PDB file of C-alpha atoms in Angstrom:
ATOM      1  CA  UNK J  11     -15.839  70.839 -13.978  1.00 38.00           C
ATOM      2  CA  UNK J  12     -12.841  70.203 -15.621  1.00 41.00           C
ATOM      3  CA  UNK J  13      -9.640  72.161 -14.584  1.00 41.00           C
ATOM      4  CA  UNK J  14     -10.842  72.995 -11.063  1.00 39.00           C
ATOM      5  CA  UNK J  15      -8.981  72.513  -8.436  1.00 40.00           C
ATOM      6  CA  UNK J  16     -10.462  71.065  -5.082  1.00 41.00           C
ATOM      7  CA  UNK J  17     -10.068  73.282  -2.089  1.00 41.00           C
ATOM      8  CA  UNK J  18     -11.022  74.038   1.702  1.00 44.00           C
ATOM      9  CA  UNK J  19     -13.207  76.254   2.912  1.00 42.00           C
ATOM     10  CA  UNK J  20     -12.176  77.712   6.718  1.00 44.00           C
ATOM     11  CA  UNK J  21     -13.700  80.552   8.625  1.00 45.00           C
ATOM     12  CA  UNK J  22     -10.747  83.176   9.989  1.00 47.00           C
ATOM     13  CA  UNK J  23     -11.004  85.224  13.055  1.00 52.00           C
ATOM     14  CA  UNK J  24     -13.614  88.071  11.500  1.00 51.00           C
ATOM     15  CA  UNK J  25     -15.681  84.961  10.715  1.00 51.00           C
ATOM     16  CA  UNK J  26     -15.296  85.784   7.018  1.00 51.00           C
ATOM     17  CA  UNK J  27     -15.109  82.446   4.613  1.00 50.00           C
ATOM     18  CA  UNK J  28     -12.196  81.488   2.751  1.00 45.00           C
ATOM     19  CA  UNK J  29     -11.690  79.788  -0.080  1.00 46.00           C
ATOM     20  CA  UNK J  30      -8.398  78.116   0.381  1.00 38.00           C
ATOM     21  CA  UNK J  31      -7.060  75.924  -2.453  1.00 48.00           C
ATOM     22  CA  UNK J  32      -5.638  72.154  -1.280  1.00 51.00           C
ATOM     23  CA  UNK J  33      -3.524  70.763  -3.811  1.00 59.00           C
ATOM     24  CA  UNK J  34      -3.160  67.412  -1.888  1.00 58.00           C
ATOM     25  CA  UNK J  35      -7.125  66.420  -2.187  1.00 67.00           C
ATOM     26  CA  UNK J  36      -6.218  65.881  -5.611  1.00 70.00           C
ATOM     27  CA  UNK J  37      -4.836  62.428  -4.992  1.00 74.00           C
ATOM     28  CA  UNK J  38      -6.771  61.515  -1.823  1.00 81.00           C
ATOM     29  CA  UNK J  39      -7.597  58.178  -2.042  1.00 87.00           C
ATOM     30  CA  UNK J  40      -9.398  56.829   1.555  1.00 90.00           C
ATOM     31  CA  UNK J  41     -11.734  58.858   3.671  1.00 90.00           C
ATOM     32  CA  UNK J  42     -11.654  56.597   7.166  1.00 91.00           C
ATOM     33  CA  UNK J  43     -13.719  57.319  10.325  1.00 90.00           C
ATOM     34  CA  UNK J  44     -17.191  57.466  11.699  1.00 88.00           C
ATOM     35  CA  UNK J  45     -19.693  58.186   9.555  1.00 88.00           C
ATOM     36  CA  UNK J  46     -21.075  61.749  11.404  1.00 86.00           C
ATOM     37  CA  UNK J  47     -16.864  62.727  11.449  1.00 87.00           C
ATOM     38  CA  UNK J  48     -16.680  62.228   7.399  1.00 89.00           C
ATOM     39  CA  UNK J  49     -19.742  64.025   7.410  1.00 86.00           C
ATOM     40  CA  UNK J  50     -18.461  66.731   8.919  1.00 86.00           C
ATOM     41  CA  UNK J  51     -15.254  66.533   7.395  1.00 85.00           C
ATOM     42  CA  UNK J  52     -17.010  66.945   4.083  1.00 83.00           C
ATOM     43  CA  UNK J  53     -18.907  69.794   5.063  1.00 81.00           C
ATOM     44  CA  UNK J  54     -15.975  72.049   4.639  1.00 77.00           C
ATOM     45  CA  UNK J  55     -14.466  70.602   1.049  1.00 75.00           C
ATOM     46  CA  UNK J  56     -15.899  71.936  -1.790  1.00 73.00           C
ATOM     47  CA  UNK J  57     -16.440  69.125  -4.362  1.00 75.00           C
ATOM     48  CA  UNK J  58     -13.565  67.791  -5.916  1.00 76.00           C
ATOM     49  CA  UNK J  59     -14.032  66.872  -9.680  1.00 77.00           C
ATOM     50  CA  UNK J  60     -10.851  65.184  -9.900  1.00 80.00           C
ATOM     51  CA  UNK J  61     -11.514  62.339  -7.684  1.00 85.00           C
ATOM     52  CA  UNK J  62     -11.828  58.714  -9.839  1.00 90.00           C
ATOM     53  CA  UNK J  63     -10.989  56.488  -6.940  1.00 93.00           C
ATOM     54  CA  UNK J  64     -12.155  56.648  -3.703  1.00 93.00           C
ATOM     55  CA  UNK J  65     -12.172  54.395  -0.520  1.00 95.00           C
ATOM     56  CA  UNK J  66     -14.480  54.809   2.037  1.00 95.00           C
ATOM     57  CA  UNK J  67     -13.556  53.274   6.007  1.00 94.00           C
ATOM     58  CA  UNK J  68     -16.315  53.378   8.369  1.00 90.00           C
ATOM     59  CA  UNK J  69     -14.916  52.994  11.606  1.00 85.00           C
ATOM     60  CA  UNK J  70     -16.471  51.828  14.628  1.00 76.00           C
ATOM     61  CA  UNK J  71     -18.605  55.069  16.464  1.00 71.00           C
ATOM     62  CA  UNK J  72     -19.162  54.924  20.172  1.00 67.00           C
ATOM     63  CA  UNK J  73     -21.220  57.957  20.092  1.00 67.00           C
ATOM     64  CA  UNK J  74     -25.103  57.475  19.320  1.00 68.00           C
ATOM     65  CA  UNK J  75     -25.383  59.028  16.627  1.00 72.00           C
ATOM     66  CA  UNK J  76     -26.826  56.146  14.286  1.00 73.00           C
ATOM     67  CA  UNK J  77     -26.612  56.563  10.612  1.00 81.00           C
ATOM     68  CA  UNK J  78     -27.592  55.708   7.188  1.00 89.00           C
ATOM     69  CA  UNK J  79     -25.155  54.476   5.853  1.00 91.00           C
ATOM     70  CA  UNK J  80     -26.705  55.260   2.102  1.00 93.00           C
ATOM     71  CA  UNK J  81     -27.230  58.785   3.025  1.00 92.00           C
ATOM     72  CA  UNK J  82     -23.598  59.019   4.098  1.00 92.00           C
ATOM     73  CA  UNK J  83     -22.181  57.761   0.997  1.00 94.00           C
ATOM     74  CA  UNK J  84     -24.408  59.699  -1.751  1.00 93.00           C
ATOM     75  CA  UNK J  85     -23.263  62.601   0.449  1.00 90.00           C
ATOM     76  CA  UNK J  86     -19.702  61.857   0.333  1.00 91.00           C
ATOM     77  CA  UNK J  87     -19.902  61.060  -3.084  1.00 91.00           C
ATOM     78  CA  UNK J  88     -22.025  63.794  -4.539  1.00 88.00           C
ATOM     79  CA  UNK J  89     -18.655  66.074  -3.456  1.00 85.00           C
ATOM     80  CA  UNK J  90     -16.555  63.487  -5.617  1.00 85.00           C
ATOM     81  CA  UNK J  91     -19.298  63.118  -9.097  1.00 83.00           C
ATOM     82  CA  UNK J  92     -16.469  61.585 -11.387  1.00 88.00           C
ATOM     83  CA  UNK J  93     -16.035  58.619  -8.870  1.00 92.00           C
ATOM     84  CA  UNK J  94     -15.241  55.354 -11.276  1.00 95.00           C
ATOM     85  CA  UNK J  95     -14.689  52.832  -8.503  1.00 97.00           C
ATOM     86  CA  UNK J  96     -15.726  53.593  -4.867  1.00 97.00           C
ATOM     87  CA  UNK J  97     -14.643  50.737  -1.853  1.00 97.00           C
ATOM     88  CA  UNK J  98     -16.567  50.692   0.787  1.00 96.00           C
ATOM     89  CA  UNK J  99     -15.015  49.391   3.965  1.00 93.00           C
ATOM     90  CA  UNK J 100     -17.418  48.556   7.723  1.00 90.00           C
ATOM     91  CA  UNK J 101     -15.243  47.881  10.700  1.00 86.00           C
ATOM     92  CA  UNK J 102     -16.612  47.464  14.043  1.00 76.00           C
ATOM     93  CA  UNK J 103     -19.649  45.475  15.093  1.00 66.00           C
ATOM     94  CA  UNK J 104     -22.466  44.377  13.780  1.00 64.00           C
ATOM     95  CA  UNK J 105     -24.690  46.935  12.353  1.00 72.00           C
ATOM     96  CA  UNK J 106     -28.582  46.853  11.941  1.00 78.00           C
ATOM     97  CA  UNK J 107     -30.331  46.543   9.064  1.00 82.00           C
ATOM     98  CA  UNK J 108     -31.949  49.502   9.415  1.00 85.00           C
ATOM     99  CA  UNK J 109     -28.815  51.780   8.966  1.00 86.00           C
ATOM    100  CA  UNK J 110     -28.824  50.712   5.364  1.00 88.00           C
ATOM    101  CA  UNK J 111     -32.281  50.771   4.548  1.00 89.00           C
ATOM    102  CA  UNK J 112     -32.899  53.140   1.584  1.00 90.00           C
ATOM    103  CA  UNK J 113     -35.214  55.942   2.604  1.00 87.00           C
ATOM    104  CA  UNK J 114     -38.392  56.493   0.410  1.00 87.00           C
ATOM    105  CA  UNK J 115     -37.851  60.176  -0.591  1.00 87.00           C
ATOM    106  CA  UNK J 116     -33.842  59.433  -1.902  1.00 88.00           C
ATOM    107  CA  UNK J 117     -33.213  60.277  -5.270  1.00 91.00           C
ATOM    108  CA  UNK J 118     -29.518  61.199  -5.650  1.00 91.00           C
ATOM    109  CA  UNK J 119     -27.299  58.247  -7.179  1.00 93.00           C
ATOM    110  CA  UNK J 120     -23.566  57.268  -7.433  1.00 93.00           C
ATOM    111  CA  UNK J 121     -21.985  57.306 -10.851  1.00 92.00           C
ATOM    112  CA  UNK J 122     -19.204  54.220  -9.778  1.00 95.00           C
ATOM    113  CA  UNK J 123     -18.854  51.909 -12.397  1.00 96.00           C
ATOM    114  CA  UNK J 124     -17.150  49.801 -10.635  1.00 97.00           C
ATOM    115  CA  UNK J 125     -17.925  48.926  -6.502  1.00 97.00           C
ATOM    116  CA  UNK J 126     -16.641  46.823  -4.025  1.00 97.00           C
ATOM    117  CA  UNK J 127     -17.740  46.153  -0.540  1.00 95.00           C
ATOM    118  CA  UNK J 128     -16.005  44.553   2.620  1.00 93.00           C
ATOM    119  CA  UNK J 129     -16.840  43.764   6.256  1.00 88.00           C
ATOM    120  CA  UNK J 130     -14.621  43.357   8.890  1.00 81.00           C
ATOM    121  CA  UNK J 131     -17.363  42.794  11.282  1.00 76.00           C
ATOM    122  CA  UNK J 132     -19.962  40.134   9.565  1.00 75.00           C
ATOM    123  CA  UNK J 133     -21.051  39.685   6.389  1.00 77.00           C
ATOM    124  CA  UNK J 134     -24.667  40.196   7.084  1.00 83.00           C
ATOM    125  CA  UNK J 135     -24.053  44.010   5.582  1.00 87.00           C
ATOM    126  CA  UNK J 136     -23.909  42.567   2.177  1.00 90.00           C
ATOM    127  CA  UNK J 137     -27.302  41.586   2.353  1.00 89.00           C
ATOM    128  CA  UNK J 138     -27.947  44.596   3.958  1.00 90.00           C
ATOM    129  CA  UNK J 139     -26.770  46.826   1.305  1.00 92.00           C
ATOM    130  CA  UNK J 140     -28.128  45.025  -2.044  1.00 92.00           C
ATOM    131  CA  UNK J 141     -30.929  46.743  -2.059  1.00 92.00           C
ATOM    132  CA  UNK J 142     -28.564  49.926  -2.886  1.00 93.00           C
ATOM    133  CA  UNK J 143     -27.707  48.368  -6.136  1.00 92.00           C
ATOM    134  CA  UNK J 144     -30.862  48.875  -7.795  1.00 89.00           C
ATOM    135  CA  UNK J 145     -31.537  52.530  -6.979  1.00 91.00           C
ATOM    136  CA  UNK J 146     -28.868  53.998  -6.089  1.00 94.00           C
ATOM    137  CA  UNK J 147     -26.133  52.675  -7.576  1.00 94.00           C
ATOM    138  CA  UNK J 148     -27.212  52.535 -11.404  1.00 90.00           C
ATOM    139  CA  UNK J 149     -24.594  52.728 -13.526  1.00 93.00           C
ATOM    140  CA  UNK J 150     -22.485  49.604 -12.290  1.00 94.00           C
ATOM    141  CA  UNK J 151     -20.695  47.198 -14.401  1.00 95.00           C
ATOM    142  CA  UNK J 152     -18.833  45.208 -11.262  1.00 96.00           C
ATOM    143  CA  UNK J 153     -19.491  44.745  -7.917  1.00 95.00           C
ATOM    144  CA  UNK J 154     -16.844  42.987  -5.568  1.00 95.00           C
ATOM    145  CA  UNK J 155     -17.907  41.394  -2.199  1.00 93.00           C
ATOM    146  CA  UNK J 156     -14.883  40.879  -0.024  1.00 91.00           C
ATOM    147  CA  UNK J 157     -16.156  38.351   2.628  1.00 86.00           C
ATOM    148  CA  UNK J 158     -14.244  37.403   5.952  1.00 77.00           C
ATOM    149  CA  UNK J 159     -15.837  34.120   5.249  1.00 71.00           C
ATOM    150  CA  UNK J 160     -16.342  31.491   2.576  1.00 64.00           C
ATOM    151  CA  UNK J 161     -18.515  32.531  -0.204  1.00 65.00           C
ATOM    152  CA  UNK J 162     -22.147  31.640   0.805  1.00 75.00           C
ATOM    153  CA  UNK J 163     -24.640  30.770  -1.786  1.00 81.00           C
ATOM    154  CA  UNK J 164     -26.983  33.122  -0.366  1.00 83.00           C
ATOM    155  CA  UNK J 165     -24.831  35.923  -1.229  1.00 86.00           C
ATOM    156  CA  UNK J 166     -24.351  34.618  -4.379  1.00 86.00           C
ATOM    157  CA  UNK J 167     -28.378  34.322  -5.184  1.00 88.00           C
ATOM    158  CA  UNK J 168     -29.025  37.931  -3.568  1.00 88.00           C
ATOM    159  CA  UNK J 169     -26.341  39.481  -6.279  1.00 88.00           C
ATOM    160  CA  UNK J 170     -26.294  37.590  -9.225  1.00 85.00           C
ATOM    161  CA  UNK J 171     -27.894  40.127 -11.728  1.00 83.00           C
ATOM    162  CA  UNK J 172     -25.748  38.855 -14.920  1.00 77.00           C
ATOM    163  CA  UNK J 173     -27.534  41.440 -17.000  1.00 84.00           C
ATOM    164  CA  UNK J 174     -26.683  44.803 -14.733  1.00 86.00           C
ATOM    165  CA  UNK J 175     -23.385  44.022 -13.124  1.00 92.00           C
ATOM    166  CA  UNK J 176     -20.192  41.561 -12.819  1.00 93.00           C
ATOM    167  CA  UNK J 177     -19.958  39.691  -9.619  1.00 92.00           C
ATOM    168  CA  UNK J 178     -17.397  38.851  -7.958  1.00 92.00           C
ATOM    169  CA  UNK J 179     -16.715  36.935  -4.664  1.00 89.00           C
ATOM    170  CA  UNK J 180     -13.825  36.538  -2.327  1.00 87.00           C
ATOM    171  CA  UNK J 181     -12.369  35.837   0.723  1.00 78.00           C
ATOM    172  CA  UNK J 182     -10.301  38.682   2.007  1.00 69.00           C
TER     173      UNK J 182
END
C-alpha cells in the first residue's frame, strides 16, 4: 500500500485499541531475538509496506518453546510484503532438523529476491533450510550462504540450482 505509514497498535487503560503511528519502523533494519519474542513483537505492528531490507537474528531461547523456524519467518515477513533482500541470522546451538522442516499445509511465500543465510552455531542449518528454497522462497535470484567454515562441496551440490538462483559461498 503505497503511502502508508507503519504504526503500533497498544491497548490503553479502558482496554480500547489504538492505532498509534511509528515513524521510526520506517527504517528498521534487524529484528533480533528468540523466535516466540519476534513473534510476539510482531503481533502488535501492523504491516509495514515500506520495509525493502530486513535482517532477521534468532537468538539463542532457553525457554521450550521450540519453533519453526519457516513459520516464523513467513510470519515476520508477511507484515513486511515488499521485502527485496531478507538475512537471516541463527546464533546459539545447534538446532534440529525438524525446526525447519516445511509443514505440509504451508502455502504463504516470501517475495525476497535476494537471501542470505548465516550460522553462528554450525552449518548443518543450511542443509536444513534448502528445502525452503523451492516452496517458499520462489521468487529468488541470489542466495548467499555465510559459513563459519570452509565452503564444503556438499553445500555446494545441495544449492547449486543455476537456473532459479545465484549462489554464492563464503566464509564469514
Amino acid at each position: 500500500m503505497p503511502g502508508h505509514t507503519p504504526s503500533l497498535i497498544t491497548n490503553d487503560s479502558s482496554h480500547q485499541r489504538h492505532v498509534i503511528p511509528d515513524y521510526r519502523l520506517q527504517n528498521l533494519g534487524v529484528l533480533g531475538g528468540p523466535p516466540w519474542y519476534l513473534l510476539a513483537l510482531l503481533a502488535k505492528v501492523h504491516p509495514a509496506h515500506s520495509i525493502r531490507h530486513l535482517s532477521v537474528r534468532f537468538e539463542e531461547d532457553s525457554t521450550p518453546f521450540n519453533p519453526n523456524y519457516l513459520s516464523v519467518i513467513l510470519g515476520i515477513t508477511q507484515h513486511f510484503i515488499s521485502i527485496q533482500e531478507l538475512q537471516l541470522s541463527f546464533y546459539g546451538t545447534a538446532h534440529s532438523a525438524e525446526h525447519f522442516e516445511v509443514l505440509d499445509n504451508e502455502c504463504r511465500t516470501v517475495p525476497a529476491k535476494n537471501l542470505a543465510i548465516s550460522t553462528h552455531c554450525g552449518d548443518d542449518i543450511f542443509l536444513h533450510c534448502r528445502p525452503w528454497l523451492d516452496t517458499a522462497f520462489q521468487e529468488l535470484q541470489n542466495v548467499e550462504l555465510r559459513t563459519r567454515n570452509t565452503v564444503s562441496e556438499k553445500l555446494k551440490a545441495a544449492f547449486s540450482c543455476p537456473d532459479l538462483f545465484r549462489l554464492k559461498i563464503c566464509g564469514h
